[in-house]
Short mmCIF file of C-alpha atoms in Angstrom, two decimals:
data_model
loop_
_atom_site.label_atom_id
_atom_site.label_comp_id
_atom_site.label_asym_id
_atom_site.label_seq_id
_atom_site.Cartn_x
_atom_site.Cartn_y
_atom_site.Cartn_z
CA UNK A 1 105.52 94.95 104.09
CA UNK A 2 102.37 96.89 105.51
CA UNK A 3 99.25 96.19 104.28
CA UNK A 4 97.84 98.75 101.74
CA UNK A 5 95.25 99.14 99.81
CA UNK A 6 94.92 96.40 97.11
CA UNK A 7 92.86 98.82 95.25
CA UNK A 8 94.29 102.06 95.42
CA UNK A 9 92.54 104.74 93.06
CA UNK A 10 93.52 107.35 92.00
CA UNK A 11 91.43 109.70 89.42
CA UNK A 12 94.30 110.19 87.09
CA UNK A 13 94.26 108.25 84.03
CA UNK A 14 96.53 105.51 83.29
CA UNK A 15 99.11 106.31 81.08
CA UNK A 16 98.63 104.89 77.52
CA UNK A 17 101.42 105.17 75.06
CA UNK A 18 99.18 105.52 71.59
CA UNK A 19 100.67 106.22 68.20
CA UNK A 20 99.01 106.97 65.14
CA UNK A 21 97.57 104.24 62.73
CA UNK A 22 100.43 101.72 61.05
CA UNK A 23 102.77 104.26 62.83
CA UNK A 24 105.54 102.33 65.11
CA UNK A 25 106.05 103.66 68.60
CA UNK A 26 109.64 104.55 68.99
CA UNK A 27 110.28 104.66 72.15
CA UNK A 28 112.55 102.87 75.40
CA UNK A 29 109.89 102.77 77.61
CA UNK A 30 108.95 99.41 78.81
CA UNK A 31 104.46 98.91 78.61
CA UNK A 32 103.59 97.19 82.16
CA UNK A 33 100.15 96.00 83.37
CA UNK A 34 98.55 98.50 86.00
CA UNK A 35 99.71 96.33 88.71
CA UNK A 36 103.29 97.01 87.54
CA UNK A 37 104.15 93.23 88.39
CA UNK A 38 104.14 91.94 84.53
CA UNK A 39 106.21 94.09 81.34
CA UNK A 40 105.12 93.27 78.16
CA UNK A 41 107.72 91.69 75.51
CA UNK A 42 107.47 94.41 72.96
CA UNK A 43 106.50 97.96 72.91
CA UNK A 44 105.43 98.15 69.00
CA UNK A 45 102.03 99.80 69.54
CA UNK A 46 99.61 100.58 66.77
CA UNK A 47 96.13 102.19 67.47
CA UNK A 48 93.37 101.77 65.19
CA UNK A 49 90.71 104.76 65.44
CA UNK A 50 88.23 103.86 63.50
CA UNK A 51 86.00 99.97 63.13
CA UNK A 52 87.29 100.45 59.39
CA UNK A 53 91.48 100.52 60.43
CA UNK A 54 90.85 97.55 62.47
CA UNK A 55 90.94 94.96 59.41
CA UNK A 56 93.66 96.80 57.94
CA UNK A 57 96.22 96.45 60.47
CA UNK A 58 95.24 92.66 61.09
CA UNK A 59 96.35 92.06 57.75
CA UNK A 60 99.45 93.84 57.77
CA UNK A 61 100.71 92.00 60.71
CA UNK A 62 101.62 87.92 60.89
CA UNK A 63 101.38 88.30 64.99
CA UNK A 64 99.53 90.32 66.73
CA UNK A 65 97.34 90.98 69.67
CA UNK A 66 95.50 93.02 71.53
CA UNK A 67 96.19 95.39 74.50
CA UNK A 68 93.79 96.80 76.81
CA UNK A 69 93.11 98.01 80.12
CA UNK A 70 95.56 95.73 81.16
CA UNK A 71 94.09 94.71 84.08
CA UNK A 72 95.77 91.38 83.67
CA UNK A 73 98.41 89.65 85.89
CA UNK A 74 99.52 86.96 83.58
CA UNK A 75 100.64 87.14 79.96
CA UNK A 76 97.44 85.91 78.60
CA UNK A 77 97.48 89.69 76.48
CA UNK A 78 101.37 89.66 75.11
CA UNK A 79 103.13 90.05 72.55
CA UNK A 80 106.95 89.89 71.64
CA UNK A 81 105.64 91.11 68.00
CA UNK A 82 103.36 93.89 67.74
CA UNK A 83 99.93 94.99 70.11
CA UNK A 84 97.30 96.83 68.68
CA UNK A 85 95.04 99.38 70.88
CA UNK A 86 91.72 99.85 70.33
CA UNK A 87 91.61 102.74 72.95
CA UNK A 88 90.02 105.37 70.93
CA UNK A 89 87.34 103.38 70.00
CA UNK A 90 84.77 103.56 72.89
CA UNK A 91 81.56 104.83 72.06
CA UNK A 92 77.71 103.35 72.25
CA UNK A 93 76.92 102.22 68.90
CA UNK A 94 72.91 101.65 69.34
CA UNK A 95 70.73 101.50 72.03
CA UNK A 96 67.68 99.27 70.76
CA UNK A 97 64.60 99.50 73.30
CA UNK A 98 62.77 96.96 71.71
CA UNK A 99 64.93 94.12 72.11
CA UNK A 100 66.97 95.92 75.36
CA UNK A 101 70.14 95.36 74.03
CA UNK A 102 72.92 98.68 73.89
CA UNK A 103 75.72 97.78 70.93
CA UNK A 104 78.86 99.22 72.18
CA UNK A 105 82.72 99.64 71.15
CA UNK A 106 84.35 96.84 72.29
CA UNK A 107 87.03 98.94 74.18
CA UNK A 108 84.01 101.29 76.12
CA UNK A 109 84.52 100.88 79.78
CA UNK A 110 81.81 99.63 82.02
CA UNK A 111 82.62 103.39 84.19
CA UNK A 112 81.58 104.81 80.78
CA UNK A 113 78.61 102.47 79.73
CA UNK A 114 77.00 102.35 83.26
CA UNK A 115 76.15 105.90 83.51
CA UNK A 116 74.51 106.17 79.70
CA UNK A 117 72.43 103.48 80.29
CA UNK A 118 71.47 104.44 83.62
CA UNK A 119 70.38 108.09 82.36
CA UNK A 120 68.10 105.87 79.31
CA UNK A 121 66.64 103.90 81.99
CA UNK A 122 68.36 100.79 81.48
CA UNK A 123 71.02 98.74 83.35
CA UNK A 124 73.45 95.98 83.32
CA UNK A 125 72.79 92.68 85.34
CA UNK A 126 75.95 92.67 87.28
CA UNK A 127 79.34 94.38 87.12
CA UNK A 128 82.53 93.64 88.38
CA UNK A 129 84.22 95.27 91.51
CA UNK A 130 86.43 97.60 89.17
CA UNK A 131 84.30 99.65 87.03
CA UNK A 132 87.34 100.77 84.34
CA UNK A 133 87.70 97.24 82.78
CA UNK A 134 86.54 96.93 79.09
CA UNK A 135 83.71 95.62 78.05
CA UNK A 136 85.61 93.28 75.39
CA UNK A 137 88.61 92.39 77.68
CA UNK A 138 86.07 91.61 80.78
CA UNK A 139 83.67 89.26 78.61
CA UNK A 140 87.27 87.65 76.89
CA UNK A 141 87.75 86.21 80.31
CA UNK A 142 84.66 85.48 81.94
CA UNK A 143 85.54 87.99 84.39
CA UNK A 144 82.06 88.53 87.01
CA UNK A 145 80.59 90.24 89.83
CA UNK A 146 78.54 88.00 92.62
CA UNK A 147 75.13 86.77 93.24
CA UNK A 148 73.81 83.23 93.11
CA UNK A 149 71.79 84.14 90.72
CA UNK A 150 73.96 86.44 88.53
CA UNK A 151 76.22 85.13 85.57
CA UNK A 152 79.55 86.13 84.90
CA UNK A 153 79.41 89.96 82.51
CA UNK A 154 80.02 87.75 79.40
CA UNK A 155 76.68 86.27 80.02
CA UNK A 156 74.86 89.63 78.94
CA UNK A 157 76.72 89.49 75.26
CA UNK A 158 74.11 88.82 72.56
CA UNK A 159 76.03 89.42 69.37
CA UNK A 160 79.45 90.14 68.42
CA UNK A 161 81.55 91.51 65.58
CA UNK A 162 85.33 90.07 65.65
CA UNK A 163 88.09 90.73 62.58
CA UNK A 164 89.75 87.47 61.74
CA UNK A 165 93.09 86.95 61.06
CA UNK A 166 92.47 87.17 57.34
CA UNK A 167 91.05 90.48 58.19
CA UNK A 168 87.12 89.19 57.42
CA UNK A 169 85.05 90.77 59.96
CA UNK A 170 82.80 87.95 60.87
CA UNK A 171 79.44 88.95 62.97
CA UNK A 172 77.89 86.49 65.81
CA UNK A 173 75.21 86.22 67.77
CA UNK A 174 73.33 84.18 70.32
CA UNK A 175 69.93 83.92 68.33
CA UNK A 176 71.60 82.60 65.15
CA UNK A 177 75.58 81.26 65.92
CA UNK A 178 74.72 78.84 68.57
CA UNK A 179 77.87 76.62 69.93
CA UNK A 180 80.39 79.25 67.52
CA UNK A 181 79.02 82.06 69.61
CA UNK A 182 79.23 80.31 72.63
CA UNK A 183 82.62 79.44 72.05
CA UNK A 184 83.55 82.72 71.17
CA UNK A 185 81.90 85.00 74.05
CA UNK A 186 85.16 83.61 76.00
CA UNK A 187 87.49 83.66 73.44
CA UNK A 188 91.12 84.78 75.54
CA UNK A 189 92.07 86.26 72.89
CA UNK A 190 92.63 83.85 70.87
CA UNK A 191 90.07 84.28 67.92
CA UNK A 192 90.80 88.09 66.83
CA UNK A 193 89.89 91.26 67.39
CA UNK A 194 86.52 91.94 69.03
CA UNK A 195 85.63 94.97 67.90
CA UNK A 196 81.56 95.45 68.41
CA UNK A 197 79.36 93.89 71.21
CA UNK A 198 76.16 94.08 72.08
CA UNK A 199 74.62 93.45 75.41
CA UNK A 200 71.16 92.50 77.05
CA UNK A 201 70.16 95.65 79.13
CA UNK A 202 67.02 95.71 82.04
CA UNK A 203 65.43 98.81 83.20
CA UNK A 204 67.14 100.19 85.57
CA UNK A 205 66.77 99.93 89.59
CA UNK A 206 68.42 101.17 92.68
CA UNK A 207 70.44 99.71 95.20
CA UNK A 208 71.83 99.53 98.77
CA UNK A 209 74.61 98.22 100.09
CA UNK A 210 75.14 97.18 103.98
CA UNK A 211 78.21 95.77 105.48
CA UNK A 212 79.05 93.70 108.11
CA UNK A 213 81.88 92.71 110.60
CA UNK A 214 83.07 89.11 112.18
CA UNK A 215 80.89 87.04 110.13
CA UNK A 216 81.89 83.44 112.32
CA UNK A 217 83.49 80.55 109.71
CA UNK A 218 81.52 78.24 111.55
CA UNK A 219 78.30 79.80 110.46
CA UNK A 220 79.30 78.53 107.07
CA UNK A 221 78.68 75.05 107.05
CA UNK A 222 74.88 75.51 108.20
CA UNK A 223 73.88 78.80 106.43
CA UNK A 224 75.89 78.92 103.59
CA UNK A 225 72.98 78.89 100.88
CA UNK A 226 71.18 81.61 103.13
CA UNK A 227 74.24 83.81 103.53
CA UNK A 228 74.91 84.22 100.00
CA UNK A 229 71.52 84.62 98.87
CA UNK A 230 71.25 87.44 101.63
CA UNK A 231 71.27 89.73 98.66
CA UNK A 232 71.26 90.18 94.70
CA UNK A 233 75.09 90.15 95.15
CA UNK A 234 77.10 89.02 98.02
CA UNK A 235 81.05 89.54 99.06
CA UNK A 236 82.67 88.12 101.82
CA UNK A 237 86.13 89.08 102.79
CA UNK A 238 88.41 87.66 104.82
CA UNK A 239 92.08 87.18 105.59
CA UNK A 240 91.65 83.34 106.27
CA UNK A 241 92.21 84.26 110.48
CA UNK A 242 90.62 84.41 113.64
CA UNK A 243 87.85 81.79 112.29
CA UNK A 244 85.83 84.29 110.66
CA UNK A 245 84.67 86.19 107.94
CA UNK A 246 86.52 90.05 108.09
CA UNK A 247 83.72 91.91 106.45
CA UNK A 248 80.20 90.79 104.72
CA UNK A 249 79.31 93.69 101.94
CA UNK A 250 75.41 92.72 101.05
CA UNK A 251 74.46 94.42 97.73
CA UNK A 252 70.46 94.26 97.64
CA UNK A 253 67.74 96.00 95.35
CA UNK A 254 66.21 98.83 97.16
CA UNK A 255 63.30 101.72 96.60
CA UNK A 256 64.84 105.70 95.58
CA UNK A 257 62.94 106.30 99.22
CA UNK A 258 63.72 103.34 101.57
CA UNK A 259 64.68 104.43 104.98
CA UNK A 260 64.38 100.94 106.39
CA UNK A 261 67.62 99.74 108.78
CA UNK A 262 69.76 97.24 108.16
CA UNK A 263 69.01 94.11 111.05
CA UNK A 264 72.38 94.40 113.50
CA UNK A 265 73.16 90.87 113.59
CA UNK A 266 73.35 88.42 110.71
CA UNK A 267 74.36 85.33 111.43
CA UNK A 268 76.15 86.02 114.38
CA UNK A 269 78.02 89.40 112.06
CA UNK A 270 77.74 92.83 113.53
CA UNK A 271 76.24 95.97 111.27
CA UNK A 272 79.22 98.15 110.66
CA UNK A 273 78.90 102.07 111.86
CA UNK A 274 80.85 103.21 109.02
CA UNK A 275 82.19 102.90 105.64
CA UNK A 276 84.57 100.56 105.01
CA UNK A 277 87.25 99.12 102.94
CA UNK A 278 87.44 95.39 102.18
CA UNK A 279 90.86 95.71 104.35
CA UNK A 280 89.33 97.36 107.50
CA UNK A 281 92.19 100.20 108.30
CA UNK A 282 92.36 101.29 104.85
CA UNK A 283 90.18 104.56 104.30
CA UNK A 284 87.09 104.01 102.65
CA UNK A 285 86.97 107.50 100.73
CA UNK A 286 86.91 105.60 97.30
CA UNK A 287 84.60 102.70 98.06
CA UNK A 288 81.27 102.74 97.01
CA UNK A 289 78.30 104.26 99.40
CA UNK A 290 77.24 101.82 102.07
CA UNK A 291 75.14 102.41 105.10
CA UNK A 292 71.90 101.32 103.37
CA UNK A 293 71.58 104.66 101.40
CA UNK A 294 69.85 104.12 98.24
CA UNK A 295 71.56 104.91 94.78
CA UNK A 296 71.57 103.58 91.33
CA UNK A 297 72.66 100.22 90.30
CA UNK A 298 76.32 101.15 88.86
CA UNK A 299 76.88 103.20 92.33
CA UNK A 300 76.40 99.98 93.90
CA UNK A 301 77.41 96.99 92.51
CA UNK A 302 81.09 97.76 92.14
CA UNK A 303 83.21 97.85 95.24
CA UNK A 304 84.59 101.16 94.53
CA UNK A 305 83.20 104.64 92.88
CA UNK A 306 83.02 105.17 89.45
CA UNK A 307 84.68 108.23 88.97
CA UNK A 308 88.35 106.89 90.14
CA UNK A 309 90.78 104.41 87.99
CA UNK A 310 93.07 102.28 89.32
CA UNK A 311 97.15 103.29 89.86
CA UNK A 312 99.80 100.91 89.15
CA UNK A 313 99.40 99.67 93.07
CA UNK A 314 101.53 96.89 93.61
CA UNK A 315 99.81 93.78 94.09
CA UNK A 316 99.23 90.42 92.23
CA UNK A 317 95.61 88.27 92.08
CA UNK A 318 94.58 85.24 91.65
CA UNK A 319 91.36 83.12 91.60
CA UNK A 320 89.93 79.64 91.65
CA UNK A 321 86.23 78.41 91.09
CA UNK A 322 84.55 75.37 92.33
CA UNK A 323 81.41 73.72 91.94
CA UNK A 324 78.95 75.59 94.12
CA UNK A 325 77.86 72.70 95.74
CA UNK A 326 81.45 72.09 97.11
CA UNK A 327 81.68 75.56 98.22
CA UNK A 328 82.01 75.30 101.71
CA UNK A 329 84.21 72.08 101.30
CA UNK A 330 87.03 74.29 99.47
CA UNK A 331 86.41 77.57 101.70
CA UNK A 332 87.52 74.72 105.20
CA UNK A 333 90.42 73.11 102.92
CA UNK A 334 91.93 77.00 101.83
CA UNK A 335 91.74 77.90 105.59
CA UNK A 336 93.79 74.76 106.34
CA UNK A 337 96.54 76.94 104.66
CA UNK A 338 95.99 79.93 107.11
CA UNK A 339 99.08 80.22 107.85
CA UNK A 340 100.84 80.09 104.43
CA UNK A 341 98.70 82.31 103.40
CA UNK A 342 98.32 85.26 105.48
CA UNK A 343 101.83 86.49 105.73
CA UNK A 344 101.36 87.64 101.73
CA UNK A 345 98.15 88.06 101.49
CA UNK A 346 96.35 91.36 101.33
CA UNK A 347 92.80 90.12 101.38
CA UNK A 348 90.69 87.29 99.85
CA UNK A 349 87.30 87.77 98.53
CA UNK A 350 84.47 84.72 98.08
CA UNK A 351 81.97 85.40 95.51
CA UNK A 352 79.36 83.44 93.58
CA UNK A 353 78.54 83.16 89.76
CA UNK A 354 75.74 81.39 88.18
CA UNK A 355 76.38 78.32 85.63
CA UNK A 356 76.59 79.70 82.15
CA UNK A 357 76.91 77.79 78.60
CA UNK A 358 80.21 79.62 77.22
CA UNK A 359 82.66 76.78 76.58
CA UNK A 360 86.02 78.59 78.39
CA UNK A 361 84.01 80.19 81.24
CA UNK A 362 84.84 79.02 84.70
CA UNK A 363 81.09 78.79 85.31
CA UNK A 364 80.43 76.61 82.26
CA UNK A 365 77.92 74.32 83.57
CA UNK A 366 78.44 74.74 86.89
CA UNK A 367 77.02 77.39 89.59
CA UNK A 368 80.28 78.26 91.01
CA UNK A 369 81.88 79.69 94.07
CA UNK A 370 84.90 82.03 93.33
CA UNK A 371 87.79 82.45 95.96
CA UNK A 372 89.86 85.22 95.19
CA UNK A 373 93.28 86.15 96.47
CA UNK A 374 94.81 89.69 96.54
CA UNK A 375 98.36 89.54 96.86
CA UNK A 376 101.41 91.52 98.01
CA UNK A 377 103.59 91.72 95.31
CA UNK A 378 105.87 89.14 95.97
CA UNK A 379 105.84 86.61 93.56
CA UNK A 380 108.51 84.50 94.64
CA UNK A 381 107.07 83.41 97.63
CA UNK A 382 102.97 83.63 96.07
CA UNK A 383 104.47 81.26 93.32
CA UNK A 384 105.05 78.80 96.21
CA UNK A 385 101.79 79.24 98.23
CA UNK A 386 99.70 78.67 95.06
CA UNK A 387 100.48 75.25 94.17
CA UNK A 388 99.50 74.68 97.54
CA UNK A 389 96.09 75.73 96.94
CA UNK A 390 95.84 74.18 93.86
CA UNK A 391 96.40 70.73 95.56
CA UNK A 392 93.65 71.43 98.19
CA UNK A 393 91.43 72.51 95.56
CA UNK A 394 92.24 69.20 93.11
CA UNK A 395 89.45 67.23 94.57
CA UNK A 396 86.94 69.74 93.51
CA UNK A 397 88.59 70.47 89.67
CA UNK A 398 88.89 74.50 90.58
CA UNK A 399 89.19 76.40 87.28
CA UNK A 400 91.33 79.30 87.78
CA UNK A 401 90.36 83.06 86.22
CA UNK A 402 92.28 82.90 82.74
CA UNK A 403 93.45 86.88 83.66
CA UNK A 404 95.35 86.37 86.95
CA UNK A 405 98.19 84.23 88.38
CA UNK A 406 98.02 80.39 88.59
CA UNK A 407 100.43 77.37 88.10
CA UNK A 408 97.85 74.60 86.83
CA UNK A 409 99.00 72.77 83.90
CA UNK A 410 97.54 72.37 80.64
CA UNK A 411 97.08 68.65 81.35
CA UNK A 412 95.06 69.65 84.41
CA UNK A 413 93.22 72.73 82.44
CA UNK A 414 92.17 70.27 79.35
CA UNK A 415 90.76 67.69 82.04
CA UNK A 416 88.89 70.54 83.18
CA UNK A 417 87.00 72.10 80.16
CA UNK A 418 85.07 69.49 78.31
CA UNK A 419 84.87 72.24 75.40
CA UNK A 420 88.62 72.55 75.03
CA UNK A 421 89.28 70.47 72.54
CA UNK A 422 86.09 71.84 70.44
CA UNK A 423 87.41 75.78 71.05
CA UNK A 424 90.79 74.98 69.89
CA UNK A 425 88.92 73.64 66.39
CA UNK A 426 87.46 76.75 66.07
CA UNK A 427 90.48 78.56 66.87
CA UNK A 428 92.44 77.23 64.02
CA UNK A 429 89.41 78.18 61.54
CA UNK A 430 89.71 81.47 62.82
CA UNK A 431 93.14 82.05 62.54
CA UNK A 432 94.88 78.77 60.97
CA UNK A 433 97.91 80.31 60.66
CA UNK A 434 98.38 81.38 64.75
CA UNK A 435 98.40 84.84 64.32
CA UNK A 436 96.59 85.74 67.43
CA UNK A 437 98.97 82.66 69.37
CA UNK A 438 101.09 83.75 71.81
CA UNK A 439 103.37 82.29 74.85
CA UNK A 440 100.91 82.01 77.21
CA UNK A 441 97.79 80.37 74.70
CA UNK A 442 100.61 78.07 73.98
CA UNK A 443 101.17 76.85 77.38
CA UNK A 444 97.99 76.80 79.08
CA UNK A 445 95.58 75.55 75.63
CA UNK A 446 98.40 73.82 73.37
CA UNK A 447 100.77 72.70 76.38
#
């Protein structure tokens, strides 16, 4: 299989079947993640259009959950009973520039908030490297960009409105809800339906972004502190060969007018003379600008433009976080695996995430290293090469990303989340009854 683009975009939307309210969807077609690689277990779709149909079609239901942008690889967002779409619902709510917060819909797109608050004045600390993810789904599983200094997107949420499964829409925030917000930032789902949040904003600033080639691994164990802090957000990509780093995409705060150059060398990379694509002979016609040319914050931080939305490309993800301080430790023990690895791999992307206090967040507590894995869509052979990495990554009690593909069990995940016990409490106040349960909660929380 030839490598392709892991992220191929297209600026068509993704099809969304969407019926009316308490309508059923009748209807033989099968609803798959955008990746393609996972089909949901029931095609009963209801879509609520309004905050005020929301509690009305909890209560109707005894399971149900909700479906997204289904950016997901695993089943953490099935059903075999009934999904609920909160599609239509995606507008700003408030924008309060006293306290710099912006209350959104929970299902408004970061590619849709970015651009209001940018044309306000404001802006979001980080984003992630796809810009179409929801704001609710994203926060739901401490999903993140990069920087040292940079928490994961939940981080920003300051208050919250979520329907129970009774159907009592319960309100919670960081100034007043203390460890029941911070338990419920990262919920996976398994609390209710999020269906307000509200989010710390900064005024806005602009950007540049400057890549560079054949970062050497060796440089790692020396610099490693100094090469991620080489900008407010820092990528490296790599294919785990050669003894490098493929490409180093350095993300740093910038002036509208700066004309300075990017230094050729750092350490020991070369200054690419183009655009590029985290997989080298891939086009970079819908990556985001690079070459040190200045442009706002949401032009930036993502790894590719706006204006496009992911096809169902066929690939599969996964990710694992460590403990910062073992990050070059686990980066030496995945390249061990080179050459397991590399013959399914599209690319792998290392990123870092400040510690956070939300009790299911793979940061919680812990500045954090993220290694990522973009996969070709082969899961018979990826579902060998993972426990692999999951054994080289034991000694350093790697947390995997709740939305993508990992074989840990819930033995391992429970030794690995002090909170765990303490979120499930709260999970059966929320919804005693298990309405919001589903396979995978049941084998990766319950076991």
């Amino acid at each position: 299989m030839k490598k392709r683009t892991f992220l191929k975009l297209s600026s068509a939307l993704m099809a969304t079947p969407i019926i009316s309210p308490l309508a059923q969807l009748v209807s033989d077609e099968k609803l798959k993640n955008w990746a393609g690689n996972y089909t949901y277990s029931t095609s009963r779709l209801y879509a609520a259009k309004s905050i005020e149909q929301v509690p009305e079609l909890v209560k109707k239901y005894d399971k149900l959950k909700v479906l997204g942008t289904r950016h997901c690889f695993n089943g953490i967002a099935d059903s075999t009973h009934n999904f609920i779409s909160l599609r239509e619902m995606d507008k700003v709510l408030a924008m309060d520039t006293e306290a710099r917060t912006v209350t959104v819909d929970a299902s408004m797109r970061y590619g849709q908030l970015a651009p209001y608050l940018d044309s306000k004045g404001y802006a979001l600390h980080n984003l992630a490297s796809l810009p179409h993810i929801s704001v609710a789904g994203a926060c739901a599983t401490a999903t993140h960009g990069s920087g040292v200094k940079n928490g994961n997107l939940a981080t920003a949420v300051s208050a919250m409105e979520i329907v129970l499964a009774n159907g009592e829409v319960r309100t919670l925030s960081r100034a007043k809800d203390g460890d029941t917000f911070r338990a419920a930032v990262v919920n996976l789902g398994a609390l209710g339906v999020v269906t307000k949040m509200t989010l710390d904003v900064q005024p806005t600033f602009t950007m540049r972004q400057d890549v560079y080639v054949d970062l050497p691994l060796d440089q790692m164990s020396g610099n490693f502190d100094a090469i991620m802090s080489g900008g407010y957000s820092v990528s490296l990509f790599t294919d785990w060969q050669k003894k490098r780093v493929n490409e180093v995409w350095i993300k740093s705060r910038a002036k509208k007018d700066d004309q300075a150059k990017a230094k050729p060398d750092f350490f020991g990379a070369t200054l690419a003379t183009k655009n590029l694509h985290p997989i080298a002979e891939i086009s970079a016609e819908n990556c985001t600008e690079q070459m040190g040319v200045p442009g706002p914050w949401y032009e930036r931080l993502p790894h590719f433009r706006m204006g496009f939305t992911p096809s169902s490309g066929k690939e599969l993800q996964s990710e694992y976080f460590v403990p910062y301080k073992n990050a070059v430790e686990a980066i030496l023990a995945v390249e061990r695996l080179r050459d397991h690895i590399s013959p399914h791999l599209l690319i792998s992307e290392l990123r870092t995430i400040d510690a956070d206090d939300l009790w299911m967040s793979m940061a919680y507590k812990q500045p954090s290293l993220a290694i990522h894995f973009t996969w070709k869509q082969d899961w018979a052979s990826v579902s060998k090469v993972l426990p692999m990495i999951e054994k080289e990554l034991e000694p350093f009690g790697a947390r995997p990303h709740w939305g993508k593909l990992f074989t840990l069990s819930a033995a391992k995940l429970q030794s690995r989340y002090e909170k765990l016990d303490d979120f499930k409490k709260l999970v059966r106040e929320f919804d005693p009854k298990g309405k919001f349960r589903n396979a995978f909660l049941d084998s990766t929380i319950y076991g």
